[in-house]
CSV table of C-alpha atoms in Angstrom, one decimal:
chain,number,residue,atom,x,y,z
A,236,MET,CA,-7.1,-26.7,-37.4
A,237,ASN,CA,-10.9,-26.4,-35.9
A,238,SER,CA,-13.1,-22.9,-35.2
A,239,LEU,CA,-12.0,-24.0,-30.9
A,240,GLU,CA,-8.5,-24.2,-31.7
A,241,LEU,CA,-8.1,-21.5,-33.7
A,242,ARG,CA,-10.1,-18.8,-30.6
A,243,ALA,CA,-7.8,-20.6,-28.2
A,244,SER,CA,-4.5,-20.3,-30.6
A,245,LYS,CA,-5.8,-16.3,-30.6
A,246,ALA,CA,-6.0,-16.1,-27.3
A,247,GLN,CA,-2.5,-17.4,-26.7
A,248,THR,CA,-1.7,-14.9,-29.3
A,249,ASP,CA,-3.2,-11.4,-27.4
A,250,ALA,CA,-1.7,-13.3,-24.0
A,251,ARG,CA,1.7,-12.8,-25.6
A,252,GLY,CA,0.9,-9.4,-27.4
A,253,LEU,CA,-0.5,-7.6,-24.3
A,254,VAL,CA,2.7,-9.6,-21.8
A,255,GLU,CA,4.7,-8.0,-24.5
A,256,ARG,CA,3.4,-4.4,-24.2
A,257,LEU,CA,3.6,-4.3,-20.3
A,258,GLY,CA,6.9,-6.0,-19.6
A,259,VAL,CA,7.3,-8.8,-17.6
A,260,HIS,CA,8.9,-6.4,-14.8
A,261,ASN,CA,5.7,-3.7,-15.2
A,262,ILE,CA,3.2,-7.5,-14.6
A,263,SER,CA,4.9,-8.2,-11.5
A,264,LEU,CA,4.4,-4.7,-10.4
A,265,LEU,CA,1.2,-4.8,-10.3
A,266,VAL,CA,1.0,-9.0,-9.3
A,267,ALA,CA,2.2,-6.6,-6.3
A,268,LEU,CA,-0.6,-4.1,-6.0
A,269,ALA,CA,-2.7,-6.2,-5.8
A,270,ILE,CA,-1.4,-8.1,-3.1
A,271,LEU,CA,-1.0,-5.4,-0.9
A,272,VAL,CA,-4.7,-3.6,-2.5
A,273,VAL,CA,-5.9,-7.6,-1.3
A,274,ILE,CA,-4.9,-7.6,2.5
A,275,PHE,CA,-5.2,-4.1,3.1
A,276,GLY,CA,-8.6,-5.1,1.6
A,277,SER,CA,-9.2,-7.4,4.3
A,278,LEU,CA,-7.6,-5.9,7.4
A,279,ARG,CA,-9.9,-2.3,6.4
A,280,GLY,CA,-12.3,-3.4,4.0
A,281,ASP,CA,-14.9,-0.9,4.9
A,282,VAL,CA,-12.6,1.5,4.6
A,283,PHE,CA,-10.3,1.1,1.9
A,284,PHE,CA,-12.5,0.4,-0.8
A,285,SER,CA,-14.9,4.1,-0.1
A,286,SER,CA,-14.8,6.7,-3.0
A,287,ARG,CA,-13.3,8.7,-0.1
A,288,ASN,CA,-9.9,7.2,0.5
A,289,LEU,CA,-10.0,6.4,-3.3
A,290,LEU,CA,-9.8,9.6,-4.0
A,291,ASN,CA,-7.4,10.4,-0.9
A,292,ILE,CA,-4.9,7.2,-2.4
A,293,GLY,CA,-5.3,9.7,-5.7
A,294,LEU,CA,-4.0,12.9,-3.6
A,295,GLY,CA,-1.3,11.4,-2.5
A,296,ILE,CA,0.3,10.2,-4.4
A,297,THR,CA,-0.2,13.4,-6.4
A,298,ILE,CA,2.6,15.3,-5.3
A,299,LEU,CA,5.1,12.0,-5.5
A,300,GLY,CA,3.9,10.7,-9.0
A,301,VAL,CA,6.1,14.3,-10.4
A,302,LEU,CA,8.6,13.8,-8.3
A,303,ALA,CA,9.1,9.8,-9.6
A,304,MET,CA,8.7,10.7,-13.1
A,305,SER,CA,11.4,13.6,-13.0
A,306,GLN,CA,13.7,11.2,-11.0
A,307,THR,CA,13.1,8.6,-13.6
A,308,VAL,CA,14.4,10.7,-16.1
A,309,VAL,CA,17.5,11.6,-13.9
A,310,ILE,CA,18.6,7.8,-12.7
A,311,VAL,CA,17.5,7.0,-17.3
A,312,GLY,CA,21.3,9.8,-18.0
A,313,GLY,CA,22.3,7.9,-14.9
A,314,GLY,CA,23.0,10.6,-12.5
A,315,LEU,CA,20.4,10.9,-8.9
A,316,ASP,CA,19.0,13.7,-7.3
A,317,ILE,CA,18.4,14.0,-3.4
A,318,ALA,CA,17.6,17.5,-3.5
A,319,VAL,CA,14.3,16.9,-5.1
A,320,GLY,CA,12.8,17.3,-0.8
A,321,ALA,CA,14.5,20.2,-0.1
A,322,THR,CA,13.7,22.1,-3.7
A,323,VAL,CA,10.1,21.1,-2.9
A,324,GLY,CA,9.8,23.1,-0.2
A,325,LEU,CA,12.4,26.3,-0.9
A,326,THR,CA,10.0,26.1,-3.8
A,327,THR,CA,6.7,26.5,-1.6
A,328,VAL,CA,8.4,28.8,0.3
A,329,SER,CA,8.6,30.3,-3.1
A,330,THR,CA,5.4,30.7,-4.7
A,331,ALA,CA,3.3,31.7,-1.4
A,332,MET,CA,6.5,34.8,-0.8
A,333,ALA,CA,5.1,35.7,-4.1
A,334,ILE,CA,1.5,35.2,-4.1
A,335,GLN,CA,2.0,37.0,-0.8
A,336,ALA,CA,3.7,40.6,-1.9
A,337,THR,CA,1.9,40.4,-5.8
A,338,GLY,CA,-1.8,39.0,-4.9
A,339,SER,CA,-1.2,36.9,-8.3
A,340,PRO,CA,-1.8,33.8,-8.1
A,341,ALA,CA,0.4,33.8,-11.8
A,342,ALA,CA,3.6,35.2,-9.9
A,343,GLY,CA,3.1,32.2,-7.1
A,344,ILE,CA,3.4,30.3,-10.3
A,345,VAL,CA,6.4,31.5,-12.0
A,346,ALA,CA,8.4,31.9,-8.7
A,347,GLY,CA,8.0,28.3,-7.9
A,348,LEU,CA,9.1,27.0,-11.9
A,349,VAL,CA,12.4,30.0,-12.0
A,350,LEU,CA,13.3,28.9,-8.4
A,351,GLY,CA,13.0,24.9,-9.0
A,352,GLY,CA,14.8,25.4,-12.7
A,353,LEU,CA,17.8,27.5,-11.0
A,354,ALA,CA,18.8,25.1,-8.0
A,355,GLY,CA,18.5,22.0,-10.8
A,356,LEU,CA,20.7,24.5,-12.9
A,357,VAL,CA,23.2,25.1,-9.9
A,358,ASN,CA,22.6,21.2,-9.1
A,359,GLY,CA,23.7,20.2,-12.4
A,360,ILE,CA,26.9,22.5,-13.0
A,361,ILE,CA,28.1,21.5,-9.8
A,362,ILE,CA,27.8,18.2,-10.9
A,363,THR,CA,29.0,18.5,-14.4
A,364,TYR,CA,31.5,21.0,-14.3
A,365,GLY,CA,32.7,20.8,-10.8
A,366,ARG,CA,32.7,16.8,-11.5
A,367,VAL,CA,31.1,16.5,-7.8
A,368,ASN,CA,29.7,13.0,-7.8
A,369,ALA,CA,26.0,13.3,-7.9
A,370,VAL,CA,25.0,11.6,-4.3
A,371,ILE,CA,27.6,14.1,-3.1
A,372,ALA,CA,26.9,16.9,-4.9
A,373,THR,CA,22.9,16.6,-4.0
A,374,LEU,CA,23.1,15.7,-0.2
A,375,GLY,CA,25.1,19.1,-0.3
A,376,THR,CA,22.4,21.1,-2.3
A,377,MET,CA,19.6,19.4,-0.1
A,378,ALA,CA,21.3,21.1,3.0
A,379,ILE,CA,21.6,24.4,1.2
A,380,PHE,CA,17.5,24.4,0.1
A,381,ARG,CA,16.6,24.1,3.4
A,382,GLY,CA,18.3,26.5,5.0
A,383,ILE,CA,17.8,29.2,2.0
A,384,ALA,CA,13.8,28.5,3.0
A,385,PHE,CA,14.2,28.8,6.5
A,386,ILE,CA,16.1,31.9,6.3
A,387,MET,CA,13.3,33.3,3.6
A,388,SER,CA,10.7,32.2,5.8
A,389,ASP,CA,12.1,32.8,9.0
A,390,GLY,CA,11.5,29.4,9.9
A,391,GLN,CA,7.6,30.6,9.6
A,392,SER,CA,4.8,29.0,7.9
A,393,ILE,CA,3.0,31.6,4.7
A,394,ALA,CA,-0.1,31.9,4.5
A,395,ILE,CA,-2.0,31.7,1.0
A,396,PHE,CA,-5.2,34.2,0.7
A,397,SER,CA,-6.0,33.0,-2.7
A,398,ASP,CA,-8.8,31.6,-3.7
A,399,THR,CA,-8.1,31.4,-7.4
A,400,PHE,CA,-4.8,29.6,-6.3
A,401,ARG,CA,-6.6,27.4,-3.9
A,402,PHE,CA,-8.3,26.1,-6.8
A,403,ILE,CA,-5.8,23.8,-8.1
A,404,GLY,CA,-5.1,22.0,-4.7
A,405,ILE,CA,-9.1,21.0,-3.3
A,406,GLY,CA,-10.9,22.1,-7.1
A,407,ARG,CA,-12.6,19.0,-9.0
A,408,ILE,CA,-12.7,18.7,-12.5
A,409,LEU,CA,-15.8,16.2,-13.9
A,410,GLY,CA,-15.9,15.1,-10.4
A,411,LEU,CA,-12.0,14.3,-10.0
A,412,PRO,CA,-9.8,16.7,-7.5
A,413,LEU,CA,-7.8,19.0,-10.1
A,414,LEU,CA,-4.5,17.6,-9.0
A,415,VAL,CA,-5.0,13.8,-10.4
A,416,TRP,CA,-6.4,15.5,-14.1
A,417,ILE,CA,-2.3,17.7,-13.2
A,418,LEU,CA,-0.7,14.1,-12.8
A,419,VAL,CA,-2.4,12.8,-15.9
A,420,LEU,CA,-1.2,15.6,-17.7
A,421,THR,CA,2.6,15.4,-16.3
A,422,ALA,CA,2.8,11.5,-17.0
A,423,ILE,CA,1.6,11.4,-21.0
A,424,ALA,CA,4.3,14.8,-21.1
A,425,PHE,CA,6.8,12.7,-19.2
A,426,HIS,CA,6.6,9.8,-21.1
A,427,LEU,CA,6.0,10.7,-24.6
A,428,PHE,CA,9.4,13.3,-23.5
A,429,LEU,CA,11.2,9.9,-22.2
A,430,ALA,CA,10.2,7.4,-25.2
A,431,ARG,CA,8.9,9.0,-28.0
A,432,SER,CA,11.1,12.0,-28.6
A,433,ILE,CA,15.1,12.4,-29.8
A,434,VAL,CA,16.0,14.3,-26.8
A,435,GLY,CA,14.8,11.1,-24.7
A,436,ARG,CA,16.2,9.1,-26.9
A,437,ASN,CA,19.7,10.5,-26.4
A,438,ILE,CA,18.9,10.4,-22.8
A,439,TYR,CA,19.2,7.1,-23.0
A,440,ALA,CA,22.0,6.5,-24.6
A,441,LEU,CA,24.0,9.0,-22.4
A,442,GLY,CA,23.1,7.1,-19.0
A,443,GLY,CA,23.7,3.5,-21.0
A,444,ASN,CA,27.2,4.4,-22.6
A,445,PRO,CA,28.7,8.3,-22.4
A,446,VAL,CA,31.8,7.7,-24.1
A,447,VAL,CA,29.9,6.7,-27.0
A,448,ALA,CA,26.9,8.5,-26.1
A,449,ARG,CA,30.0,11.3,-26.5
A,450,PHE,CA,31.4,9.8,-29.9
A,451,SER,CA,27.6,9.9,-31.1
A,452,GLY,CA,27.9,13.8,-31.0
A,453,ILE,CA,25.8,14.2,-27.9
A,454,ASN,CA,26.5,16.9,-26.2
A,455,ILE,CA,26.6,15.2,-22.7
A,456,ASN,CA,27.0,18.1,-20.7
A,457,ARG,CA,24.8,20.8,-21.8
A,458,TYR,CA,22.9,17.1,-21.3
A,459,ARG,CA,23.3,16.9,-17.9
A,460,VAL,CA,22.6,20.3,-16.9
A,461,GLY,CA,19.4,20.1,-18.4
A,462,ILE,CA,18.5,17.2,-17.0
A,463,TYR,CA,18.9,18.3,-13.1
A,464,ILE,CA,17.3,22.0,-14.8
A,465,MET,CA,14.2,19.4,-15.7
A,466,SER,CA,14.2,18.0,-12.2
A,467,GLY,CA,14.4,21.3,-10.5
A,468,VAL,CA,11.5,22.6,-13.1
A,469,ALA,CA,9.7,19.2,-11.8
A,470,ALA,CA,10.7,20.3,-7.9
A,471,GLY,CA,9.1,23.7,-8.7
A,472,LEU,CA,5.9,21.8,-10.3
A,473,ALA,CA,5.7,19.1,-6.8
A,474,GLY,CA,5.7,22.7,-4.7
A,475,ILE,CA,3.5,25.0,-6.0
A,476,LEU,CA,1.0,21.6,-6.2
A,477,LEU,CA,1.8,21.1,-2.9
A,478,ALA,CA,1.7,25.2,-1.8
A,479,ALA,CA,-2.1,24.9,-3.3
A,480,ARG,CA,-3.7,22.0,-1.6
A,481,THR,CA,-2.3,23.3,2.0
A,482,GLY,CA,-2.3,26.6,1.2
A,483,SER,CA,0.7,27.7,3.2
A,484,GLY,CA,4.4,27.7,2.3
A,485,GLN,CA,6.0,26.4,4.5
A,486,PRO,CA,10.1,24.8,4.6
A,487,VAL,CA,9.7,21.7,6.7
A,488,SER,CA,7.5,21.3,3.1
A,489,GLY,CA,9.4,17.8,1.6
A,490,SER,CA,11.5,17.2,4.0
A,491,GLN,CA,9.6,14.0,5.8
A,492,GLY,CA,11.5,11.9,2.9
A,493,LEU,CA,10.7,12.8,-0.1
A,494,GLU,CA,13.2,12.5,-1.9
A,495,LEU,CA,13.9,8.4,-0.4
A,496,GLU,CA,9.8,7.9,-1.5
A,497,ALA,CA,10.8,9.5,-5.5
A,498,ILE,CA,13.5,7.2,-5.8
A,499,THR,CA,12.3,4.4,-4.0
A,500,ALA,CA,9.0,4.3,-7.1
A,501,ALA,CA,11.4,4.8,-9.6
A,502,VAL,CA,13.9,1.9,-8.8
A,503,LEU,CA,11.1,-0.1,-7.6
A,504,GLY,CA,9.6,0.4,-11.4
A,505,GLY,CA,12.5,-0.6,-13.2
A,506,CYS,CA,15.1,2.1,-13.3
A,507,ALA,CA,18.7,1.0,-13.5
A,508,LEU,CA,20.8,3.6,-11.3
A,509,GLN,CA,23.8,2.6,-13.4
A,510,GLY,CA,21.4,4.2,-16.0
A,511,GLY,CA,20.0,3.9,-19.8
A,512,LYS,CA,17.7,1.8,-18.3
A,513,GLY,CA,13.7,2.8,-16.5
A,514,THR,CA,10.0,3.9,-18.0
A,515,ILE,CA,7.6,6.2,-17.2
A,516,VAL,CA,4.9,3.3,-16.7
A,517,GLY,CA,7.4,1.5,-14.0
A,518,ALA,CA,8.1,4.9,-12.3
A,519,LEU,CA,3.8,5.5,-11.5
A,520,LEU,CA,3.3,1.5,-10.8
A,521,GLY,CA,6.3,1.9,-8.4
A,522,VAL,CA,4.1,5.5,-6.9
A,523,ALA,CA,1.2,3.4,-6.7
A,524,ILE,CA,2.4,0.8,-4.8
A,525,ILE,CA,4.0,3.1,-2.0
A,526,GLY,CA,0.8,5.6,-1.5
A,527,VAL,CA,-1.3,2.2,-1.3
A,528,LEU,CA,1.1,1.0,0.5
A,529,ASN,CA,1.5,4.9,2.9
A,530,ASN,CA,-2.2,4.8,3.2
A,531,GLY,CA,-2.8,1.4,4.2
A,532,MET,CA,-0.4,1.7,6.8
A,533,ILE,CA,-2.2,4.4,8.7
A,534,LEU,CA,-5.2,3.0,8.4
A,535,THR,CA,-4.0,-0.2,10.2
A,536,SER,CA,-2.2,1.8,12.7
A,537,VAL,CA,1.1,1.1,11.7
A,538,PRO,CA,3.5,3.2,14.1
A,539,THR,CA,5.0,6.2,12.3
A,540,PHE,CA,8.9,4.1,13.0
A,541,TYR,CA,7.7,0.8,11.5
A,542,GLN,CA,6.5,2.7,8.6
A,543,LEU,CA,10.0,4.2,8.2
A,544,LEU,CA,11.2,0.4,8.6
A,545,ALA,CA,8.9,-0.4,5.8
A,546,LYS,CA,9.7,1.8,3.3
A,547,GLY,CA,13.5,1.6,3.7
A,548,SER,CA,13.1,-1.9,3.3
A,549,LEU,CA,11.4,-1.3,0.7
A,550,LEU,CA,14.0,0.4,-1.2
A,551,ILE,CA,16.6,-2.1,-0.5
A,552,LEU,CA,14.4,-5.3,-1.6
A,553,ALA,CA,14.0,-2.5,-4.8
A,554,VAL,CA,17.5,-2.5,-5.6
A,555,VAL,CA,18.7,-6.5,-4.8
A,556,ILE,CA,15.8,-7.2,-7.9
A,557,ALA,CA,16.9,-4.0,-10.1
A,558,GLU,CA,20.5,-5.7,-9.5
A,559,TYR,CA,19.3,-9.3,-10.1
A,560,HIS,CA,17.4,-8.7,-12.9
A,561,LEU,CA,21.1,-6.2,-14.8
A,562,ASN,CA,23.0,-9.0,-14.2
A,563,ARG,CA,20.3,-11.7,-15.8
A,564,THR,CA,20.7,-9.2,-18.1
């Protein structure tokens, strides 16, 4: 074999290694993302590729990214959390009220995380010990959490007068928004947790086959409650970031279909709704696709009603593709 053939063989080996590392599904998501970029770039290239717009896309997917990653863990564990959007609204209000009452940003952050965790605990107890279907349970608590947010705030927006807290939402480090750095660090933490830790492997086992998981010594009730507490804390973090970005706590925050987009991103990223399958990398690619789609539709002045139509269609398409892959394996 001559040197040219050796280089060709090495290139083929490297290509196969890259495909194996990324996975066929993630590569198909990258192709879909590239197609969207080409479409919107050709329609509004003057604005779409500007540094300001690219930063806007990064900022726009921060909240959704946190929710999609936690939703991925919930779905991998065999559950579903439809109440995350309402939890975001509830935690923006609690964060703003705590800062207004104490003047301390730390108190606001603690209030948001604790209330988010309590909301997740309620979901976990109802689903695990009440034996209520996750969809029904979180649909019910979604309405309850949203109602509590309106009662707490009397239906009004609560302004946050703290420059320190506002820095979380509008500050920059090394030229990039702090929110983007937080998303990156959160993604690394979620990836290591789900893919590299024993707890993460047990969550895959729980979602894949709960009976086998139980006989393997996994306390499935504790895991199920823990997964929903994690989802609530992540929704609390998303609420804190949203409150820092907008400078206010608003009970209507998260009511614009955040839960729908988070589930869409997770399923689009390869999560099987039956549980036991999904990755954080896939979820982030799903978030990027939704972020580019949202941004592109706004730039090309697509009417709001048609945007909802596109998002709903994307969710159905993602589920159909996920079912197709599931039936093939």
